[in-house]
Amino acid sequence: VKFRGCIVLEFNKVIPNELQNKVNEIVEYLNSNVLVKGVKVREEAGKIIEFKVRDNKIVFYTEAGRQVRIHNAALRIKNYFLSNISPKYRLGIRGLRIENGIIELDGQYTVSLKLPFIKSIEVKEGRTIILLEDISESEIKKPYIDRLLKLLHEKELRTKWGGKAEHWELLRQSKIKFKEPKFTEDPNKILEEIGWIKRFSVGQWFYTPPFTYLLNMLKYFFIEEVVKPLGFQEAMFPKMYPLEVGLKTGHLKGTINSMIFASFPRSYDISIYEELIDYMYVTDTAPPEELQKYVKPPTHFLCFAQCEPFYQFFSKEVLDDKNLPIKMYDHSGPSFRWEAGGLHGVERVIEFHRVEVVWLGKPEQVVEIRNQLLERYEYFMDKVLDLEWRWAWVTPWYYEQAGIVEEEKRELDINQPGTIDFEAWLPYRGPREDKKNWLEIGNISIHGTKFTEPFKIKHNKGETLWTGCSGFGTERWTITFLAQHGFNPENWPEKPRKYIEENPFPIPVRGVTYPKTEKGRKLLEEIIRYFKK
Amino acid sequence: VKFRGCIVLEFNKVIPNELQNKVNEIVEYLNSNVLVKGVKVREEAGKIIEFKVRDNKIVFYTEAGRQVRIHNAALRIKNYFLSNISPKYRLGIRGLRIENGIIELDGQYTVSLKLPFIKSIEVKEGRTIILLEDISESEIKKPYIDRLLKLLHEKELRTKWGGKAEHWELLRQSKIKFKEPKFTEDPNKILEEIGWIKRFSVGQWFYTPPFTYLLNMLKYFFIEEVVKPLGFQEAMFPKMYPLEVGLKTGHLKGTINSMIFASFPRSYDISIYEELIDYMYVTDTAPPEELQKYVKPPTHFLCFAQCEPFYQFFSKEVLDDKNLPIKMYDHSGPSFRWEAGGLHGVERVIEFHRVEVVWLGKPEQVVEIRNQLLERYEYFMDKVLDLEWRWAWVTPWYYEQAGIVEEEKRELDINQPGTIDFEAWLPYRGPREDKKNWLEIGNISIHGTKFTEPFKIKHNKGETLWTGCSGFGTERWTITFLAQHGFNPENWPEKPRKYIEENPFPIPVRGVTYPKTEKGRKLLEEIIRYFKK
């Protein structure tokens, strides 16, 4: 990256002759000291190529590099004049700006022309030339240019990386537990057929008492066998977040295409809605385009990763060793992900339920907690649910989700920031040998400083703080359990079988038209008989 | 209400002379039979005042009243011709419309000019004259005019009713339980001070483990002491609803000013967001106006009354005696109500948690269940929580919320559709004698057919089905409990005291900067000591 542009320093009066004669000397000093300070490679520093004195201004035509960028150079020049020149000549500095700024980059980039100070972009012959609007001092001080460069750098990496297959590296797997699967049907279809779930809207379902019972069972085991033994404490996180939170977590930049946004009404005064209400009343329709006029632009988004409020809670707080690590879990409401397609039963939905486990501490604490969780997870999958599972190290989800792409890692170190996916085999889909017959049922991550930095979560002695999280998607675990073990509790592992014995199973919803099909009604009676035994 | 207008009947050929000569006679028959059928009061029927035969059309200049409205008259005339005249003269009917229609009403109304077929409205001398556009046969068949009249009727009632104070009639109250209140502080303030809750955004809070523990305790007692003993079964209701559901429940018409709406992204293709993402990246801001351009108009709203999905679930289902009544409860996620002002701690918020209890059955079943619930509620308030409470019969919430205003009831019959509010005294606000020192903590309603009708929930033998619901706002019950009994479990009633003994109390969040104030930190240590005993 190369910068070029005119740094204009404006004084409160005409430059005295005495100073005019010295500017040459000053520029030499700036070039050999001020603009190269701290820089190892000459090309990464700033350099004044030419200057002009005009009335009360000095214009420095400057080139700059990656380390002393043009705006850094501008500030360094101003500060030098402020400390060393102004007092001597009783010259006040009235302004600083960069005119005709240019950023030159190797590589071809597309970037929004709507950005605050971009005038135009030319892409040719493998180079991108960004022409900047004039930049005022207050803009120079904002980190806009630095962020723009970071953005371009990441776009470059993303382009490189986007072409490659997703990273997926097997870490560990269960034994093959059944030569012949016990059950080969699609639990989603059965659940719908027997009326334990009913479609509510696209990607949303109504869970009747029997399916709620099963979800609660899975959740209960997870909380009792994995979460509580490790000392996690239940908290309740809000389920709608201001956009600012999404900026800090990075989701707005990385996964905006699958987030659902919330808008508040324009006014509390019901009379402003009269026309709309009349219209809805008479036509019995609610056209979204009309409604749009009565609501504010979206200021919030619905629960997406579920752990967001945890980071926001600790934002700007200072913690000490005595009170670290902090471990919480939340299961107080649903998450929402808009999926364009591929919805399937309750396996892939828009509204789903999750136990979100999240922790904060020093790096060694965060890693240790993750490792303890892995141990409990293995016990949970093997001994409690008796599943066929496997774990894989995957491209850290947040690198993608947060709109940041990291450069490829050379060697796998699972005690560094990253994500492990939990997958389970769904026999109904086909043989275990085929990757597409496995379902991601959860994951566990170490984030490093990914969240502690933007949320400014600090340690009182300046030590680094990390976070970690793990999401337990209740619907997916339940589907997996049913897909591998079926609907007859006699074939279930011990703990779930006991649970059924000890907790009375609810009465399913039945009616003349429900479940809908004759086949479904028969199947329901058959399954109910299993549960009654 | 009076209607006037030209009913135009168009045939597939010119009216034969023979028929032309008979129209007079036909009109007489229509006026004395067809248009007065079923009507007791002459003015409420239809009457053809004049007619004209022109080529292939007959134009009936008609006046009509409340019972045979102009569109009913039009259809009756058409049907008469279709059965009695067409065959005889081999005349096909090609069209039917109303031209220059006018609705005249006593009283002055405002109504949206954007309604489908309204041309203009004149209001003068206590009368409203609505001029209609020409109405085609397909529009005549839609219930637009009937709904418009209903709307106007309700507007009239609302105007009358709006001036009066809200209905509030004391039904029952607890004994005065303490001459001197045990505790007179505001639990909201203490909870914030000791860091058990922390503000997340306007009207939204983060609940740390100790407050979550208290909410869970209240919820636990409610479910165990009230809900489960009566055979309610847990279900899980979605927490975001399509607008159509809000049309049917009536909330969109009645409480649109406090609902939060949800919008989906315009596309799943992330590349369309690039400009916005670049902008957010560089400026570190997410302007709602910009975001608006990337999301669809709002198609959903966030959980408002919480029972909505229950009615949607049973929509168009047919039930029989064997499977009635149906009783469910849901506590799977938060509700959202946008409040313009008056937010206070967790007592009045935008995001809150509720156990929603809802049931469906024949009227006597619905009433009986409501009465059983009332009994358990009384036990719960008196024996479990030992609260000072009172119950009041209030203007049915849904009459307001559903955008419908019922005429005032003469005599109180609590076994008819209506709502009972539960209130509790908050000593920190002031003496119990002042109404404003009481908090509404819940309510219980019988809806009659308010929801079974629009959602078309049917009985196989055509019997009437009713619904009922009751909302347990966990935050408000918890605040009430703390406001009356304080933070020292030694002063609590027996069951909650036991709960604290049996369920380990969580460790509060502490840090160098948390709780924020010295006072809060001291108070926290004091309260923690109570809980450890």
Short mmCIF file of C-alpha atoms in Angstrom, two decimals, chain A residues 110-117 143-145 147-148 150-151 154-155 195 197-198 200-202 204-213 215-216 233-245 247-248 252-270 273-300 302 308-320 323 326-328 331-334 336 338-341 348 350-351 353 403-404 460 475 505-514, chain B residues 110-117 143-145 147-148 150-151 154-155 195 197-198 200-202 204-213 215-216 233-245 247-248 252-270 273-300 302 308-320 323 326-328 331-334 336 338-341 348 350-351 353 403-404 460 475 505-514:
data_model
loop_
_atom_site.label_atom_id
_atom_site.label_comp_id
_atom_site.label_asym_id
_atom_site.label_seq_id
_atom_site.Cartn_x
_atom_site.Cartn_y
_atom_site.Cartn_z
CA THR A 110 -14.27 -3.54 -4.72
CA VAL A 111 -15.22 -1.24 -1.93
CA SER A 112 -18.28 0.87 -1.28
CA LEU A 113 -18.25 4.35 -2.79
CA LYS A 114 -20.56 5.36 0.01
CA LEU A 115 -17.78 5.26 2.56
CA PRO A 116 -17.28 8.60 4.26
CA PHE A 117 -14.35 10.04 2.27
CA PRO A 143 -9.56 5.50 12.70
CA TYR A 144 -11.37 5.47 9.34
CA ILE A 145 -8.33 5.04 7.13
CA ARG A 147 -10.13 0.45 9.30
CA LEU A 148 -10.42 0.87 5.55
CA LYS A 150 -7.86 -3.51 7.44
CA LEU A 151 -11.07 -4.06 5.50
CA GLU A 154 -9.40 -8.88 4.86
CA LYS A 155 -11.20 -8.71 1.55
CA GLY A 195 -48.88 -34.54 15.71
CA ILE A 197 -45.06 -30.97 16.35
CA LYS A 198 -47.10 -28.81 13.99
CA PHE A 200 -46.56 -22.76 12.72
CA SER A 201 -44.95 -20.69 9.98
CA VAL A 202 -41.95 -21.06 7.67
CA GLN A 204 -41.21 -22.30 12.97
CA TRP A 205 -43.02 -25.08 14.81
CA PHE A 206 -45.45 -25.50 17.64
CA TYR A 207 -44.20 -28.14 20.08
CA THR A 208 -47.00 -30.02 21.81
CA PRO A 209 -46.47 -31.51 25.27
CA PRO A 210 -44.87 -34.84 24.19
CA PHE A 211 -42.17 -33.21 22.09
CA THR A 212 -41.67 -30.53 24.74
CA TYR A 213 -41.16 -33.39 27.19
CA LEU A 215 -36.69 -31.56 24.49
CA ASN A 216 -36.79 -31.01 28.24
CA GLN A 233 -24.50 -20.89 36.94
CA GLU A 234 -27.78 -20.10 35.26
CA ALA A 235 -28.33 -16.53 34.09
CA MET A 236 -30.97 -14.98 31.86
CA PHE A 237 -29.80 -13.13 28.78
CA PRO A 238 -32.02 -10.74 26.83
CA LYS A 239 -33.15 -12.03 23.45
CA MET A 240 -33.15 -8.86 21.35
CA TYR A 241 -30.01 -6.78 20.92
CA PRO A 242 -29.25 -3.21 19.84
CA LEU A 243 -27.37 -3.05 16.53
CA GLU A 244 -24.29 -1.75 18.35
CA VAL A 245 -23.88 -5.14 20.02
CA LEU A 247 -21.17 -4.38 15.44
CA LYS A 248 -18.95 -5.39 18.33
CA LEU A 252 -23.58 -7.58 11.52
CA LYS A 253 -20.56 -7.64 9.26
CA GLY A 254 -20.36 -11.39 8.82
CA THR A 255 -23.84 -12.90 8.94
CA ILE A 256 -26.21 -10.03 8.23
CA ASN A 257 -27.85 -12.18 5.55
CA SER A 258 -29.28 -14.57 8.12
CA MET A 259 -30.25 -12.20 10.91
CA ILE A 260 -33.76 -11.07 11.76
CA PHE A 261 -34.20 -7.42 12.66
CA ALA A 262 -36.61 -5.71 15.00
CA SER A 263 -38.34 -2.37 14.61
CA PHE A 264 -40.24 -0.31 17.14
CA PRO A 265 -43.49 1.47 16.35
CA ARG A 266 -43.17 5.12 15.34
CA SER A 267 -45.28 6.42 18.16
CA TYR A 268 -47.14 5.34 21.24
CA ASP A 269 -50.06 7.51 20.18
CA ILE A 270 -52.53 5.02 18.76
CA TYR A 273 -52.33 4.32 13.20
CA GLU A 274 -56.01 4.96 12.51
CA GLU A 275 -55.81 4.74 8.72
CA LEU A 276 -53.84 1.52 8.86
CA ILE A 277 -56.15 0.03 11.46
CA ASP A 278 -59.21 0.94 9.39
CA TYR A 279 -57.60 -0.66 6.37
CA MET A 280 -56.73 -3.87 8.24
CA TYR A 281 -60.19 -3.95 9.76
CA VAL A 282 -62.06 -3.72 6.50
CA THR A 283 -59.82 -5.76 4.23
CA ASP A 284 -58.67 -8.24 6.88
CA THR A 285 -55.13 -8.01 5.52
CA ALA A 286 -51.96 -6.49 6.92
CA PRO A 287 -49.73 -5.48 4.01
CA PRO A 288 -46.10 -5.29 5.18
CA GLU A 289 -45.42 -2.33 2.86
CA GLU A 290 -48.14 -0.31 4.57
CA LEU A 291 -47.05 -1.37 8.03
CA GLN A 292 -43.50 -0.33 7.17
CA LYS A 293 -44.63 3.30 7.12
CA TYR A 294 -45.67 3.07 10.75
CA VAL A 295 -42.54 1.50 12.20
CA LYS A 296 -39.08 2.94 12.73
CA PRO A 297 -36.07 1.63 10.83
CA PRO A 298 -34.66 -1.49 12.49
CA THR A 299 -32.63 -0.70 15.59
CA HIS A 300 -32.28 -4.22 17.03
CA LEU A 302 -33.11 -11.01 17.40
CA GLU A 308 -23.84 -11.69 22.89
CA PRO A 309 -25.33 -10.22 26.10
CA PHE A 310 -22.63 -11.91 28.19
CA TYR A 311 -19.92 -9.82 26.53
CA GLN A 312 -22.06 -6.72 26.67
CA PHE A 313 -22.63 -7.32 30.37
CA PHE A 314 -18.91 -7.32 31.11
CA SER A 315 -18.21 -4.47 28.71
CA LYS A 316 -15.92 -1.87 30.34
CA GLU A 317 -15.85 -3.82 33.58
CA VAL A 318 -12.54 -4.53 35.30
CA LEU A 319 -12.12 -8.00 36.80
CA ASP A 320 -9.55 -9.44 39.15
CA ASN A 323 -13.46 -13.43 40.78
CA ILE A 326 -16.84 -16.56 35.32
CA LYS A 327 -19.12 -19.30 34.03
CA MET A 328 -22.74 -18.91 33.03
CA HIS A 331 -31.68 -21.18 28.18
CA SER A 332 -34.28 -18.47 28.63
CA GLY A 333 -35.53 -18.16 25.08
CA PRO A 334 -35.20 -18.96 21.41
CA PHE A 336 -33.48 -16.92 15.29
CA TRP A 338 -33.10 -16.86 8.77
CA GLU A 339 -32.30 -19.71 6.42
CA ALA A 340 -33.03 -19.14 2.79
CA GLY A 341 -33.58 -22.80 2.05
CA ARG A 348 -33.02 -26.96 10.40
CA ILE A 350 -35.57 -20.39 11.75
CA GLU A 351 -36.54 -20.40 15.43
CA HIS A 353 -33.74 -23.43 21.28
CA GLY A 403 -16.77 -10.76 9.20
CA ILE A 404 -13.11 -11.43 9.76
CA ASN A 460 -7.08 -5.12 36.83
CA GLU A 475 -33.91 -29.64 18.81
CA PHE A 505 -45.33 -38.73 29.91
CA PRO A 506 -47.91 -36.16 28.79
CA ILE A 507 -51.13 -36.86 26.94
CA PRO A 508 -50.78 -35.99 23.26
CA VAL A 509 -53.15 -33.61 21.52
CA ARG A 510 -55.86 -35.51 19.69
CA GLY A 511 -58.97 -34.37 17.88
CA VAL A 512 -61.25 -35.40 15.06
CA THR A 513 -58.83 -33.82 12.59
CA TYR A 514 -55.64 -34.26 14.59
CA THR B 110 -63.32 9.73 10.66
CA VAL B 111 -62.36 6.80 8.54
CA SER B 112 -59.45 6.17 6.24
CA LEU B 113 -59.85 7.37 2.67
CA LYS B 114 -57.43 4.64 1.69
CA LEU B 115 -60.02 1.95 2.21
CA PRO B 116 -60.66 -0.06 -0.92
CA PHE B 117 -63.84 1.56 -2.26
CA PRO B 143 -67.49 -8.69 3.50
CA TYR B 144 -65.92 -5.21 3.09
CA ILE B 145 -69.08 -3.18 3.61
CA ARG B 147 -66.79 -4.82 8.18
CA LEU B 148 -66.78 -1.11 7.45
CA LYS B 150 -68.88 -2.78 12.15
CA LEU B 151 -65.80 -0.60 12.27
CA GLU B 154 -67.16 0.31 17.13
CA LYS B 155 -65.62 3.70 16.58
CA GLY B 195 -25.46 -5.99 40.71
CA ILE B 197 -29.45 -7.15 37.47
CA LYS B 198 -27.72 -4.84 35.00
CA PHE B 200 -28.72 -4.07 28.92
CA SER B 201 -30.66 -1.60 26.78
CA VAL B 202 -33.78 0.53 27.19
CA GLN B 204 -34.08 -4.69 28.85
CA TRP B 205 -31.97 -6.19 31.63
CA PHE B 206 -29.33 -8.84 32.07
CA TYR B 207 -30.23 -11.14 34.96
CA THR B 208 -27.20 -12.52 36.78
CA PRO B 209 -27.40 -15.90 38.55
CA PRO B 210 -28.85 -14.68 41.89
CA PHE B 211 -31.78 -12.88 40.29
CA THR B 212 -32.28 -15.75 37.85
CA TYR B 213 -32.43 -18.00 40.91
CA LEU B 215 -37.18 -15.74 39.21
CA ASN B 216 -36.86 -19.51 38.92
CA GLN B 233 -49.14 -29.73 30.33
CA GLU B 234 -46.04 -27.91 29.19
CA ALA B 235 -45.80 -26.98 25.51
CA MET B 236 -43.44 -24.71 23.64
CA PHE B 237 -44.94 -21.86 21.64
CA PRO B 238 -43.00 -19.96 18.98
CA LYS B 239 -42.04 -16.43 19.93
CA MET B 240 -42.40 -14.59 16.64
CA TYR B 241 -45.68 -14.51 14.76
CA PRO B 242 -46.74 -13.77 11.19
CA LEU B 243 -48.85 -10.61 10.91
CA GLU B 244 -51.89 -12.72 9.96
CA VAL B 245 -51.95 -14.15 13.48
CA LEU B 247 -55.02 -9.84 12.58
CA LYS B 248 -56.96 -12.77 13.94
CA LEU B 252 -52.69 -5.53 15.30
CA LYS B 253 -55.86 -3.47 15.41
CA GLY B 254 -55.83 -2.77 19.12
CA THR B 255 -52.26 -2.53 20.38
CA ILE B 256 -50.14 -1.90 17.31
CA ASN B 257 -48.55 1.03 19.14
CA SER B 258 -46.80 -1.22 21.60
CA MET B 259 -45.79 -4.12 19.39
CA ILE B 260 -42.32 -4.84 18.09
CA PHE B 261 -42.05 -5.99 14.50
CA ALA B 262 -39.59 -8.29 12.79
CA SER B 263 -38.12 -8.05 9.33
CA PHE B 264 -36.19 -10.61 7.33
CA PRO B 265 -33.12 -9.76 5.27
CA ARG B 266 -33.75 -9.05 1.59
CA SER B 267 -31.53 -11.82 0.35
CA TYR B 268 -29.39 -14.69 1.51
CA ASP B 269 -26.70 -13.61 -0.93
CA ILE B 270 -24.19 -11.85 1.29
CA TYR B 273 -24.73 -6.29 1.58
CA GLU B 274 -21.15 -5.42 0.66
CA GLU B 275 -21.62 -1.64 0.59
CA LEU B 276 -23.36 -1.66 3.95
CA ILE B 277 -20.79 -3.97 5.46
CA ASP B 278 -17.94 -1.77 4.20
CA TYR B 279 -19.66 1.25 5.68
CA MET B 280 -20.17 -0.41 9.06
CA TYR B 281 -16.63 -1.68 9.01
CA VAL B 282 -15.02 1.68 8.39
CA THR B 283 -17.28 3.94 10.43
CA ASP B 284 -18.06 1.42 13.17
CA THR B 285 -21.68 2.53 13.10
CA ALA B 286 -24.85 0.79 11.92
CA PRO B 287 -27.32 3.46 10.85
CA PRO B 288 -30.86 2.06 10.99
CA GLU B 289 -31.90 4.10 7.93
CA GLU B 290 -29.20 2.41 5.86
CA LEU B 291 -29.97 -1.03 7.24
CA GLN B 292 -33.64 -0.48 6.40
CA LYS B 293 -32.74 -0.62 2.70
CA TYR B 294 -31.44 -4.16 3.13
CA VAL B 295 -34.36 -5.68 5.00
CA LYS B 296 -37.85 -6.55 3.86
CA PRO B 297 -40.90 -4.74 5.22
CA PRO B 298 -41.99 -6.24 8.55
CA THR B 299 -43.85 -9.52 8.15
CA HIS B 300 -43.86 -10.70 11.77
CA LEU B 302 -42.57 -10.49 18.48
CA GLU B 308 -51.37 -16.50 20.20
CA PRO B 309 -49.75 -19.72 18.87
CA PHE B 310 -52.18 -21.84 20.89
CA TYR B 311 -55.14 -20.50 18.88
CA GLN B 312 -53.18 -20.75 15.65
CA PHE B 313 -52.33 -24.37 16.49
CA PHE B 314 -55.99 -25.32 16.79
CA SER B 315 -57.02 -23.21 13.84
CA LYS B 316 -59.37 -25.16 11.54
CA GLU B 317 -59.09 -28.26 13.71
CA VAL B 318 -62.22 -30.12 14.78
CA LEU B 319 -62.31 -31.37 18.36
CA ASP B 320 -64.61 -33.77 20.15
CA ASN B 323 -60.33 -34.83 23.97
CA ILE B 326 -57.16 -28.93 26.44
CA LYS B 327 -54.80 -27.30 28.92
CA MET B 328 -51.29 -26.10 28.20
CA HIS B 331 -42.58 -20.54 29.48
CA SER B 332 -40.13 -21.02 26.66
CA GLY B 333 -39.15 -17.42 26.00
CA PRO B 334 -39.69 -13.72 26.54
CA PHE B 336 -41.97 -7.92 24.19
CA TRP B 338 -42.79 -1.46 23.68
CA GLU B 339 -43.58 1.04 26.40
CA ALA B 340 -43.16 4.67 25.53
CA GLY B 341 -42.40 5.72 29.07
CA ARG B 348 -42.10 -2.31 33.87
CA ILE B 350 -39.89 -3.98 27.24
CA GLU B 351 -38.68 -7.59 27.46
CA HIS B 353 -40.87 -13.36 31.08
CA GLY B 403 -59.46 -3.37 18.79
CA ILE B 404 -63.02 -4.09 19.75
CA ASN B 460 -67.50 -31.96 15.85
CA GLU B 475 -40.48 -10.41 37.08
CA PHE B 505 -27.74 -20.04 46.15
CA PRO B 506 -25.41 -18.95 43.34
CA ILE B 507 -22.29 -16.85 43.69
CA PRO B 508 -22.95 -13.27 42.58
CA VAL B 509 -20.86 -11.57 39.91
CA ARG B 510 -18.17 -9.42 41.48
CA GLY B 511 -15.27 -7.52 40.01
CA VAL B 512 -13.14 -4.48 40.66
CA THR B 513 -15.82 -2.30 39.08
CA TYR B 514 -18.82 -4.47 39.87
#
